XYZ file of C-alpha atoms in Angstrom:
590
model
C -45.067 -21.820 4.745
C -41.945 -23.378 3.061
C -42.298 -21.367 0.138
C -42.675 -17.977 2.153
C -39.200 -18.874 4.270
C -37.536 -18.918 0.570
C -38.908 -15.582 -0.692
C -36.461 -13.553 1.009
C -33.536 -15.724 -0.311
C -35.224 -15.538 -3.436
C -35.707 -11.607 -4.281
C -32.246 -11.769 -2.707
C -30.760 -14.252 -5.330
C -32.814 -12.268 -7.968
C -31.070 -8.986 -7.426
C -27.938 -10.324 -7.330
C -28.390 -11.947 -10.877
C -29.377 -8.424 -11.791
C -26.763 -6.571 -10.464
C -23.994 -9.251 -12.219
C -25.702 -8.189 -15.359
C -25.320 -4.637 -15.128
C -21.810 -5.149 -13.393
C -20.581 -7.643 -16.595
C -21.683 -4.486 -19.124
C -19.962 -2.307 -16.824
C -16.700 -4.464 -17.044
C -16.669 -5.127 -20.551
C -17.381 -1.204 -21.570
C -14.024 -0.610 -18.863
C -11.577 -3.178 -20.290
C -12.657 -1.667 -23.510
C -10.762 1.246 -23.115
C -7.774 -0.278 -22.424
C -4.934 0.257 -25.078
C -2.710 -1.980 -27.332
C -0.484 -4.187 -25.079
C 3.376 -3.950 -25.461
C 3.956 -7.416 -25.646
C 7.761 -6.481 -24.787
C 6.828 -5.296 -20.888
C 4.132 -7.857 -20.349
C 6.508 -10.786 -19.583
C 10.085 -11.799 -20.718
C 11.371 -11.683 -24.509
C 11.625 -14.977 -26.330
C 15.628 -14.860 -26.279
C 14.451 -16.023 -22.705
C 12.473 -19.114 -23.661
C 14.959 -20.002 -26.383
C 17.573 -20.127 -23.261
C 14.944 -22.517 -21.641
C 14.274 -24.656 -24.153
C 17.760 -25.235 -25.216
C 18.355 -25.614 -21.388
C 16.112 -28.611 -21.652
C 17.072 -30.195 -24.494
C 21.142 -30.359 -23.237
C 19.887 -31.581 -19.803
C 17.577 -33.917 -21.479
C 20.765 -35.056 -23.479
C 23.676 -35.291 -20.861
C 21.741 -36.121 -17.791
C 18.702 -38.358 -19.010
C 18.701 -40.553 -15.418
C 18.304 -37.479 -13.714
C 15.294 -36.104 -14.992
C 13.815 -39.260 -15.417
C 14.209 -39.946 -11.742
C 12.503 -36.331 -11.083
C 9.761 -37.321 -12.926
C 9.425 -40.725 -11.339
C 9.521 -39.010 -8.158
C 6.733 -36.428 -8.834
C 4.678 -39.031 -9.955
C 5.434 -40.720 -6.792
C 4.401 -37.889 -4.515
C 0.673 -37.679 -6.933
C -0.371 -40.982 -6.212
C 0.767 -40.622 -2.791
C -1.184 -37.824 -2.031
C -4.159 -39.078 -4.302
C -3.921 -42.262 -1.904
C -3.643 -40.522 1.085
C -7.152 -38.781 0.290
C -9.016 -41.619 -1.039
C -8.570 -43.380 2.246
C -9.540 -40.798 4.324
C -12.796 -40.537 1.957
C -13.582 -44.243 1.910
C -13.412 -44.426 5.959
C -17.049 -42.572 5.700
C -15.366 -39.057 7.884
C -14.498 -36.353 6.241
C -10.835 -36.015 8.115
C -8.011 -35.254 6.062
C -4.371 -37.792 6.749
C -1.854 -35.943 8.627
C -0.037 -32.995 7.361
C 3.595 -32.335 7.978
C 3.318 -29.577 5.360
C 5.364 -26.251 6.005
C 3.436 -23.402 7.376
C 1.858 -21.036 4.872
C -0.494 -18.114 5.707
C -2.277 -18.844 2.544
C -3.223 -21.939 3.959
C -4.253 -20.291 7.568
C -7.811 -21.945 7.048
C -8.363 -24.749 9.392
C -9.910 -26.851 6.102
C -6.685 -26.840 4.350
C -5.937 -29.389 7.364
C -8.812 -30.834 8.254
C -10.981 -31.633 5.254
C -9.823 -34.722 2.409
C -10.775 -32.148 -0.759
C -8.629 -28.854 0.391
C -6.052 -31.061 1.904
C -5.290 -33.034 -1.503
C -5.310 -29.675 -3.134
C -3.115 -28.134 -0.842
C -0.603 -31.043 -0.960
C -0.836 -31.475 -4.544
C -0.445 -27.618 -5.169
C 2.535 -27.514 -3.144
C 3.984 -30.910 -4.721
C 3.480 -29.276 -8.228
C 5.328 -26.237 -7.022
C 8.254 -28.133 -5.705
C 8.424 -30.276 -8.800
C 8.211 -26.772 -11.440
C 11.214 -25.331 -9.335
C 13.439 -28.337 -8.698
C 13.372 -28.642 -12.851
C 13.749 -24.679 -13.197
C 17.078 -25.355 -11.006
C 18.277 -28.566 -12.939
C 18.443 -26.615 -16.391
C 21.385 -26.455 -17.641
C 21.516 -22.678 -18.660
C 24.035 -20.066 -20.880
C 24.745 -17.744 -18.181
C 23.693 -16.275 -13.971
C 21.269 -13.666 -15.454
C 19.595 -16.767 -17.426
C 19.099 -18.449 -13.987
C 18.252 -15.881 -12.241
C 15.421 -15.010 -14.839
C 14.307 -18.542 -15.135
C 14.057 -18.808 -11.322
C 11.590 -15.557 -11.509
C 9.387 -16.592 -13.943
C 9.390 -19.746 -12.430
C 8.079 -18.308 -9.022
C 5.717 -16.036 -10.970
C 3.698 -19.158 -12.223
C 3.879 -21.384 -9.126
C 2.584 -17.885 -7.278
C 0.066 -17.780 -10.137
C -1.388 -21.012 -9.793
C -2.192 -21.671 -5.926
C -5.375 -22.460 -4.785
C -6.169 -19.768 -3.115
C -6.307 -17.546 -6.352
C -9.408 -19.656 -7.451
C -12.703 -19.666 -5.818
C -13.424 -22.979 -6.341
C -10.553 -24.537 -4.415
C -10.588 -20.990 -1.633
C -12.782 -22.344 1.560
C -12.439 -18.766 2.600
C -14.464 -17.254 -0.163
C -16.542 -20.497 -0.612
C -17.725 -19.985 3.257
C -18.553 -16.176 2.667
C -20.378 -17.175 -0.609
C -22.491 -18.794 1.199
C -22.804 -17.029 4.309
C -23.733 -13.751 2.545
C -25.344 -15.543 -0.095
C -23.579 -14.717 -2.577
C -23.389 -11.222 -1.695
C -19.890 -11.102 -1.394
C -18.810 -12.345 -4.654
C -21.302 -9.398 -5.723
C -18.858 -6.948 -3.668
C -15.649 -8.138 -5.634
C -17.392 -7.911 -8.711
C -18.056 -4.386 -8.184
C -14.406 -4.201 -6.773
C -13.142 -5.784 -9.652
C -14.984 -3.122 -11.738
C -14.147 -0.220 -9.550
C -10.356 -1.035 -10.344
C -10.514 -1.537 -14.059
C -12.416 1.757 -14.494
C -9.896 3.748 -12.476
C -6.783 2.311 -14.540
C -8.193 2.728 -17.876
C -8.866 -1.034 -18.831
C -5.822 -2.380 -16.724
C -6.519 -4.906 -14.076
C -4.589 -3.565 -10.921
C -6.143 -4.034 -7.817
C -6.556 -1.326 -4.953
C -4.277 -2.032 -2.230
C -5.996 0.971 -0.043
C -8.880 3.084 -0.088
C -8.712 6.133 -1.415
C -11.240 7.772 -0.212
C -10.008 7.269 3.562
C -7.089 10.016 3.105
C -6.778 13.387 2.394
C -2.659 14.929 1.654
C -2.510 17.718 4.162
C -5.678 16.543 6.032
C -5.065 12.841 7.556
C -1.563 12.286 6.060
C 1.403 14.914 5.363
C -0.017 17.301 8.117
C 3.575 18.796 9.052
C 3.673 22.561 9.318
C 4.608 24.793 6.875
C 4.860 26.969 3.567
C 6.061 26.378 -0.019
C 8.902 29.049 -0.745
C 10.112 28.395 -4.099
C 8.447 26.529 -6.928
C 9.736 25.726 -10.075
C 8.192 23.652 -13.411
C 9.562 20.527 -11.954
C 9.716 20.947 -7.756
C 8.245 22.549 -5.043
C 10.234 23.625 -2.156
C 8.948 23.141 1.291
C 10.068 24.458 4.233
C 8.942 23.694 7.546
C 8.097 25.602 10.820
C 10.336 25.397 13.568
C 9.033 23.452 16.269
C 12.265 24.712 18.871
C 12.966 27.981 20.028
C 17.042 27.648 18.718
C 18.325 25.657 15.690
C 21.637 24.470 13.856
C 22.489 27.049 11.903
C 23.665 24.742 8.902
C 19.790 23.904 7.277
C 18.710 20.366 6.194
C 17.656 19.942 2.659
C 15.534 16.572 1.563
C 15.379 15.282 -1.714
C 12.685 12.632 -1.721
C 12.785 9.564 -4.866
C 10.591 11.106 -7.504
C 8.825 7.856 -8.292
C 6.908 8.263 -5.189
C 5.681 11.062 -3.304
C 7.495 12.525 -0.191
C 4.594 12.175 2.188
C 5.720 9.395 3.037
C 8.204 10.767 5.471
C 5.431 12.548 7.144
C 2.304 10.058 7.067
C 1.268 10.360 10.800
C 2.650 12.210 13.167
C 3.724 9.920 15.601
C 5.448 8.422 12.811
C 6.981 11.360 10.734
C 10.530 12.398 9.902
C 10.146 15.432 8.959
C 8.473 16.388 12.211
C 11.498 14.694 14.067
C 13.850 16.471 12.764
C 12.408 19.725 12.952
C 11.555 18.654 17.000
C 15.890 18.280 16.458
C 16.250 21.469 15.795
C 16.930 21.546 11.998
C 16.044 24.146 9.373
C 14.282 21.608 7.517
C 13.381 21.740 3.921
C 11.938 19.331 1.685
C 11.456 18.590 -2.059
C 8.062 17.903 -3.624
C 8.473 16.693 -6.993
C 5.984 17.420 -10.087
C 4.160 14.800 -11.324
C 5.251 14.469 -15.206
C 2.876 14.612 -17.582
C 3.712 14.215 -21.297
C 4.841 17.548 -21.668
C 7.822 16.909 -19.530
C 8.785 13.669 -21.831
C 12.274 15.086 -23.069
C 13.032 16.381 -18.850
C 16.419 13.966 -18.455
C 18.478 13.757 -15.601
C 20.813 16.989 -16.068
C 17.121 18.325 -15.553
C 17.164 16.667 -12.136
C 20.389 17.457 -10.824
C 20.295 21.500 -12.001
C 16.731 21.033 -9.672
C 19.017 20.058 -6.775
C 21.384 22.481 -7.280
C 18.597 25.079 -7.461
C 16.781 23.531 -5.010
C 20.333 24.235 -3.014
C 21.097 27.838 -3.938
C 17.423 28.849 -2.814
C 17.842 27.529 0.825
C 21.345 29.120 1.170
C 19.758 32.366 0.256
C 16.942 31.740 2.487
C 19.108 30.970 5.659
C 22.198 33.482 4.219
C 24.327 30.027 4.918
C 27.408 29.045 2.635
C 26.734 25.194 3.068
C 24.162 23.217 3.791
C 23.477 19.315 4.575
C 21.602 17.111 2.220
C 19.471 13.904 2.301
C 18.618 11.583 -0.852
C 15.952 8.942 -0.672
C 16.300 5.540 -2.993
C 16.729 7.203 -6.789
C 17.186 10.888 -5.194
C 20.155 9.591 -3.579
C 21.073 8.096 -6.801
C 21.249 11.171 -8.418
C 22.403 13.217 -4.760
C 25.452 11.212 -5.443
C 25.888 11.974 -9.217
C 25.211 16.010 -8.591
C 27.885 15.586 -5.447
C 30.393 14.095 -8.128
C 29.653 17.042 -10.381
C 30.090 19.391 -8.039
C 33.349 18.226 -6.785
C 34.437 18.089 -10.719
C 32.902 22.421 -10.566
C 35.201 22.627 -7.205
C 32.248 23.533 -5.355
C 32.087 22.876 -1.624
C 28.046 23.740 -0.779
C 27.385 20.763 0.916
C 28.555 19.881 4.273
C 27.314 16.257 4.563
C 25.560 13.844 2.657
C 23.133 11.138 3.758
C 21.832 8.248 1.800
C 18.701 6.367 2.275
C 18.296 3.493 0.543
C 20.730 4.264 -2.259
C 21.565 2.008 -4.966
C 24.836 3.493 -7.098
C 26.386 1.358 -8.024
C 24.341 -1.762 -9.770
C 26.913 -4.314 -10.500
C 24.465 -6.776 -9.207
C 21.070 -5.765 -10.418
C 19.649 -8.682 -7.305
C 15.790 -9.088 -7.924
C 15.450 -6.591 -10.830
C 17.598 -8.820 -13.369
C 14.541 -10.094 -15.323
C 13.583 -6.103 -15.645
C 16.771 -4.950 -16.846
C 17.444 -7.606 -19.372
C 17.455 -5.859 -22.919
C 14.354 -7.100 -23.892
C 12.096 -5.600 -20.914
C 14.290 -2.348 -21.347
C 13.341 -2.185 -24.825
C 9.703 -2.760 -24.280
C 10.077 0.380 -21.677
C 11.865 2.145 -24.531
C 8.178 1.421 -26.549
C 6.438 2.628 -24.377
C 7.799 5.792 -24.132
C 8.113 6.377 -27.901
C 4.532 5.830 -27.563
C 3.607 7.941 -24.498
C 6.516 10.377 -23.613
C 6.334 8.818 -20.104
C 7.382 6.283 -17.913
C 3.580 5.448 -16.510
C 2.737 4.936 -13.281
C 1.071 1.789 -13.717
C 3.888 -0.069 -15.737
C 6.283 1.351 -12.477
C 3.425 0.303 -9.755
C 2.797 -3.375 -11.505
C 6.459 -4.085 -11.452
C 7.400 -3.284 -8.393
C 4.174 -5.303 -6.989
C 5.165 -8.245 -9.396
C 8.425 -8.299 -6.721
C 6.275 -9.929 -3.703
C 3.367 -11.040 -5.948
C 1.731 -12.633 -2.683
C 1.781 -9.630 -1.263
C 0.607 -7.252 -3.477
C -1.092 -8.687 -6.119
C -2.377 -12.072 -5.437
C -3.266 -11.190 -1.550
C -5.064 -8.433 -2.163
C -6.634 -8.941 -5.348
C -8.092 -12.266 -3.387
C -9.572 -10.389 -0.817
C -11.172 -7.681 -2.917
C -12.416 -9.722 -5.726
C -13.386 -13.427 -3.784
C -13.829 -11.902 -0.736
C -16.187 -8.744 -1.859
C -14.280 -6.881 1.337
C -13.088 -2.702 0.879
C -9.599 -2.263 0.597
C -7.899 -1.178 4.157
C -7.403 2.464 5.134
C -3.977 2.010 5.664
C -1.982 5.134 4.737
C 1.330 2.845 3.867
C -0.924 1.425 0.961
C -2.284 4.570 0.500
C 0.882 6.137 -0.504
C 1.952 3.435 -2.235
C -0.866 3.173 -4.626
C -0.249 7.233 -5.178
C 1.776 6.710 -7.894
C 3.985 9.069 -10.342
C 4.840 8.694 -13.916
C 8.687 8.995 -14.984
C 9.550 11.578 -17.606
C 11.101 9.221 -20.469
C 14.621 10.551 -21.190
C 15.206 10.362 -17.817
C 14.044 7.067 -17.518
C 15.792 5.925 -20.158
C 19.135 7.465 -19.106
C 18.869 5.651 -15.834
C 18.228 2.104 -17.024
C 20.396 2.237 -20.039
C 23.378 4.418 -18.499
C 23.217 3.450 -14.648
C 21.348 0.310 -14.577
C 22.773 -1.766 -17.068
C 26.042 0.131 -17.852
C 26.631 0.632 -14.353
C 28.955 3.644 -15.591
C 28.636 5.357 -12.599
C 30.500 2.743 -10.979
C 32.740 1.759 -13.743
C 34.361 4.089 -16.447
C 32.267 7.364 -15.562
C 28.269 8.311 -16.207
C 28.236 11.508 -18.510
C 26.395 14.374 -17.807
C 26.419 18.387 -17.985
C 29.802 17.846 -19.697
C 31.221 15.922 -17.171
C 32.710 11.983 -16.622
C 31.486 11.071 -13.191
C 32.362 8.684 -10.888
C 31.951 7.507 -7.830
C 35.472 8.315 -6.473
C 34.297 12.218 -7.061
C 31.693 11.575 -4.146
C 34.178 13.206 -1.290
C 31.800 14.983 1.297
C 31.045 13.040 4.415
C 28.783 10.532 3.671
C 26.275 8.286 6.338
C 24.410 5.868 4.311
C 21.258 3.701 5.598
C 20.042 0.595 4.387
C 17.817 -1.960 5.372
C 18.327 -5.456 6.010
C 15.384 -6.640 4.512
C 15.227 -4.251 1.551
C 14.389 -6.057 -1.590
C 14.045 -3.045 -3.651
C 17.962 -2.173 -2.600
C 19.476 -4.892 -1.127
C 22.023 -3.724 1.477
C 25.034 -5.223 0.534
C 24.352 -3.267 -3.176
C 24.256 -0.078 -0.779
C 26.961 -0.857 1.159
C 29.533 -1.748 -2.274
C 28.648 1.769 -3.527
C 29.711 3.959 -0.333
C 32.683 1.539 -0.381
C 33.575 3.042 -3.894
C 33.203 6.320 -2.989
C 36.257 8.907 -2.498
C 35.449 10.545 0.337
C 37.209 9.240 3.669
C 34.388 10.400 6.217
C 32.171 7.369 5.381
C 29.203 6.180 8.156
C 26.935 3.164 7.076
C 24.024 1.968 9.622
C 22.163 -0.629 8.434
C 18.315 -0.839 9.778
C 16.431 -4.163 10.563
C 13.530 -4.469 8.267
C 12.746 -3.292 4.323
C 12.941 -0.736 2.207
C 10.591 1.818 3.853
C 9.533 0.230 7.235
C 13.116 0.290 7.891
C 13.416 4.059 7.264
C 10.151 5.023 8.781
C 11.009 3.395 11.929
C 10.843 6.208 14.893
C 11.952 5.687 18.317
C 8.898 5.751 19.602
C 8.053 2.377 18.359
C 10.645 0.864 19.804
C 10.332 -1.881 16.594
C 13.305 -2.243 14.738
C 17.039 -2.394 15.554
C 19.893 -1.539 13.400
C 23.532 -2.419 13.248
C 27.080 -0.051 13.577
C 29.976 -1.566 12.044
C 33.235 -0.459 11.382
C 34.460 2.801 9.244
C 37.246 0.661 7.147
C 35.526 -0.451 3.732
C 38.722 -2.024 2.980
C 36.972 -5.794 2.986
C 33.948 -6.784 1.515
C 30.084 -6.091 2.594
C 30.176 -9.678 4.919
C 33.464 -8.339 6.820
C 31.310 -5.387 7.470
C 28.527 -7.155 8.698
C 30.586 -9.515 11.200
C 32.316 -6.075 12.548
C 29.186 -4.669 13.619
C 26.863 -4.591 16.332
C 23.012 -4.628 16.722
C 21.562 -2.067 18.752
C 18.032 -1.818 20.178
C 15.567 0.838 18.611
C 15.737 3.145 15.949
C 18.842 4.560 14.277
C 17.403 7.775 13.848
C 18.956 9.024 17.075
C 22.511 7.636 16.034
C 21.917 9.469 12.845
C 21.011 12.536 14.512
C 24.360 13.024 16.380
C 25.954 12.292 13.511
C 24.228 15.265 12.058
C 24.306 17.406 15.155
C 28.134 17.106 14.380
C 27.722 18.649 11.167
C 25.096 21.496 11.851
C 27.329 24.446 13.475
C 26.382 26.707 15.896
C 22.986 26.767 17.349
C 20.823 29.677 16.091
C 17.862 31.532 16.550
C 15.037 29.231 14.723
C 14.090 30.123 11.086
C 10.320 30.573 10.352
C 9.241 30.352 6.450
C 9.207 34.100 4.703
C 7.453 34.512 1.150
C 4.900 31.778 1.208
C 3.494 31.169 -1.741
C 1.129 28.479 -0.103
C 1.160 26.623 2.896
C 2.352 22.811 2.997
C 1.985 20.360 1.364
C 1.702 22.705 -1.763
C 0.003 21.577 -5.022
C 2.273 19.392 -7.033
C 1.621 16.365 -4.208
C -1.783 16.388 -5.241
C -1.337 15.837 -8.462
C -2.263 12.070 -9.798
C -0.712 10.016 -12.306
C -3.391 8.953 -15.214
């Protein structure tokens, strides 16, 4: 009887061994295919750890009492902790000492508190992590950018080494072990080999599923029909949605590193819907995604594609001017083809808006260790070896930002955990990355982002100096308060520097797309009105203004309204050459 209650368990434990096998051969054949590493962008150059270990040795040197007494004190905290536990163990109950440790959603399971083991882990973990950064900070370093790196790298190992990232010392995914039976550490296997076949031998884990969306089916559903397509963009325009309009059009010009669906994921939730429902002649950029072919494209490559991209809706709506949007590194280079055509003494554009626009990079914030001469020049590698940029260098340093988040998290929950990555169509954009030609993405690390000559003694291009005292249109600039990818006070210095008088900046509650993406339906986020002067500094700003309830979007939109001219018999799309979203947004990076 006892041995028939174990067959099932048995066969079970069987065909797991059987499908490990079979996934192992899988893994191994994947990873095989992976190329030669770059050592230069897998972590930071040794002119980096020369800075530390000299740091060391002179703090070691001038201030020998101090790190003594650190070390004394970490050792403290061990044997405290290591105390702490043993007691609890010898009383014969398996009841961890009290816990005054900070809250950590890492640590949401109740055994991190309750049980001797995971509680001496947790407490030790976090002592560990305390003691790493407190002698990070006490370094006595060369320079800020030195600090600033050492204080990444720093994070990037205590982040590393938690816990949670090992299944031995994870309750969560030592409970589901067992309650599946090992069936779900099957599932991440098979996740884990899912995501090393898809990226070619690299380890990146699926922060979505990609089967749950369809572009132009479930996400980036607007109405309407690509009129003008060129080797590099495709040029939607959208169906009016109002029986009048503003006879001045609205022309988009999404970042190029992602896709521009995300301004139209759901409909409850998409821009470009809204502003058509405002009554805008709306059209929107859809980038190509490079391929090696389009290594030498640069940035004078971009800018003549806005200025195209331009001259095809004024023909379209017979209008002299127009109003223009850039997103993030389209409004980047918005403001650099704004500068040039103020140097051509052309007038097109009525208004500018900027969404999340970094220009001028003075402060390079949480992309220091990534624009340090060493990690540029790895880039520069890899494009003398590809032609490209590639998406999955891009995608794995911008998760490397919130590691937690979107590496760690996720990677936990796919590969302990055995579960299917969410249908979530923010991740699902997210993960639908885009390579970067490499001349251009050379030009803008070398020449904006470490130069900063936009800002400073003029960027060259098309035959031009530019600055940004050229920019003189009205500008209204939005950032976010949380943004990590442009920090707003970055933002905010750039429109500062700007020539033009008419100057608006809102700033948004929340981060670098949540804050943008933020309708007033939702009712979520607030933003904040300050004052026009940009005489003071980005703080002065900040005390001036004023939070208000709800999305800025409507603020924005009389703002707009202002600029838009008469109203107009609504524009429908003539010529299609396909409907929206068109074919280049389906195209995906390898």
């Amino acid at each position: 009887m006892a041995r028939s209650s174990h067959a099932p368990t048995a066969r079970k434990l069987a065909e797991n061994i059987e499908r490990i096998e079979q996934l192992g051969h899988r893994l191994m054949a994947a990873f095989s295919e992976r190329g030669m590493p770059n050592p230069g962008v897998q972590g930071p150059g040794p002119d980096l750890m020369r800075a530390a270990a000299q740091g060391f040795v002179k703090t070691l040197t001038d201030q020998p009492a101090r790190m003594i007494e650190q070390q004394v004190n970490y050792w403290g905290e061990t044997l405290k902790n290591y105390a702490k536990a043993q007691a609890a163990l010898a009383k014969g109950q398996l009841t961890a000492p009290e816990d005054d440790s900070p809250a950590d959603r890492r640590f949401a399971n109740p055994l991190w508190q309750t049980h001797p083991y995971f509680n001496l882990v947790k407490k030790q973990y976090l002592t560990n992590a305390n003691a790493l950064r407190e002698a990070a900070a006490a370094l006595e370093l060369p320079d800020e950018i030195a600090r600033r790196r050492i204080t990444w790298l720093t994070n990037q190992i205590v982040d590393m080494l938690a816990p949670t990232n090992f299944l031995a010392t994870n309750p969560d995914a030592l409970e589901k072990a067992v309650a599946t039976e090992g069936e779900s550490l099957v599932r991440g296997l098979e996740n884990l080999v899912r995501d090393v076949e898809q990226n070619q031998g690299e380890m990146i884990v699926s922060l979505a599923d990609r089967n749950a969306f369809v572009v132009g089916e479930n996400v980036g559903t607007a109405p309407g029909s690509v009129v003008h397509r060129t080797p590099l963009f495709e040029l939607i325009q959208y169906a009016p949605t109002t029986e009048q309009v503003h006879a001045v059009p609205l022309l988009i010009f999404p970042p190029w590193i992602n896709k521009f669906y995300i301004l139209d994921l759901k409909p409850e939730n998409s821009l470009i819907r809204w502003l058509v429902s405002q009554g805008h002649t709306l059209f929107v950029v859809s980038w190509k995604n490079p391929g090696v072919e389009m290594a030498e494209t640069g940035m004078e490559d971009y800018v003549s594609a806005y200025l195209d991209a331009m001259d095809k809706v004024r023909e379209l709506t017979a209008q002299k001017k127009l109003n223009v949007v850039g997103y993030c590194i389209a409004g980047t280079t918005l403001s650099l083809t704004l500068a040039l055509l103020k140097k051509r003494g052309d007038d097109r554009v009525n208004s500018a808006t900027l969404f999340t626009a970094l220009t001028d990079f003075s402060d390079q914030g949480e992309f220091t260790t990534f624009l340090q001469d060493d990690f540029v020049n790895g880039i520069a590698e890899e494009i003398e070896r590809h032609g490209l940029m590639r998406a999955r260098l891009m995608s794995r340093t911008m998760s490397f930002l919130r590691a937690n988040d979107l590496v760690w998290g996720p990677a936990i929950r796919s590969y302990m955990l055995g579960e299917t990555p969410p249908a979530f169509d923010l991740l699902f954009w997210n993960g639908d990355s885009t390579n970067l030609p490499g001349k251009m993405a050379m030009q803008y690390l070398r020449g904006l982002c470490q130069r900063n000559g936009f800002a400073t003694d003029g960027f060259e291009l098309m035959g031009q100096t530019l600055t940004l005292g050229d920019v003189d249109v009205p500008v209204c600039a939005i950032a976010c308060e949380s943004d990590h990818i442009a920090p707003w006070k970055d933002c905010w210095r750039g429109v500062a520097r700007m020539g033009t008088k008419d100057k608006t900046f809102i700033l948004s509650e929340s981060g670098h797309i949540a804050g943008i993406v933020n309708p007033p339906s939702k009712k979520k986020y607030g933003h904040y009105i300050g004052s026009t002067d940009f005489g003071g500094d980005h703080a002065a700003w900040r005390e001036s203004a004023t939070l208000t309830p709800g999305s800025w979007w409507p603020h924005w939109a009389e703002w707009l309204a202002a600029r838009s001219g008469d109203i107009v018999e609504a524009r429908h799309p003539q010529d299609e050459i396909e409907p929206s979203p068109g074919s280049y947004v389906h195209e995906r990076a390898i």
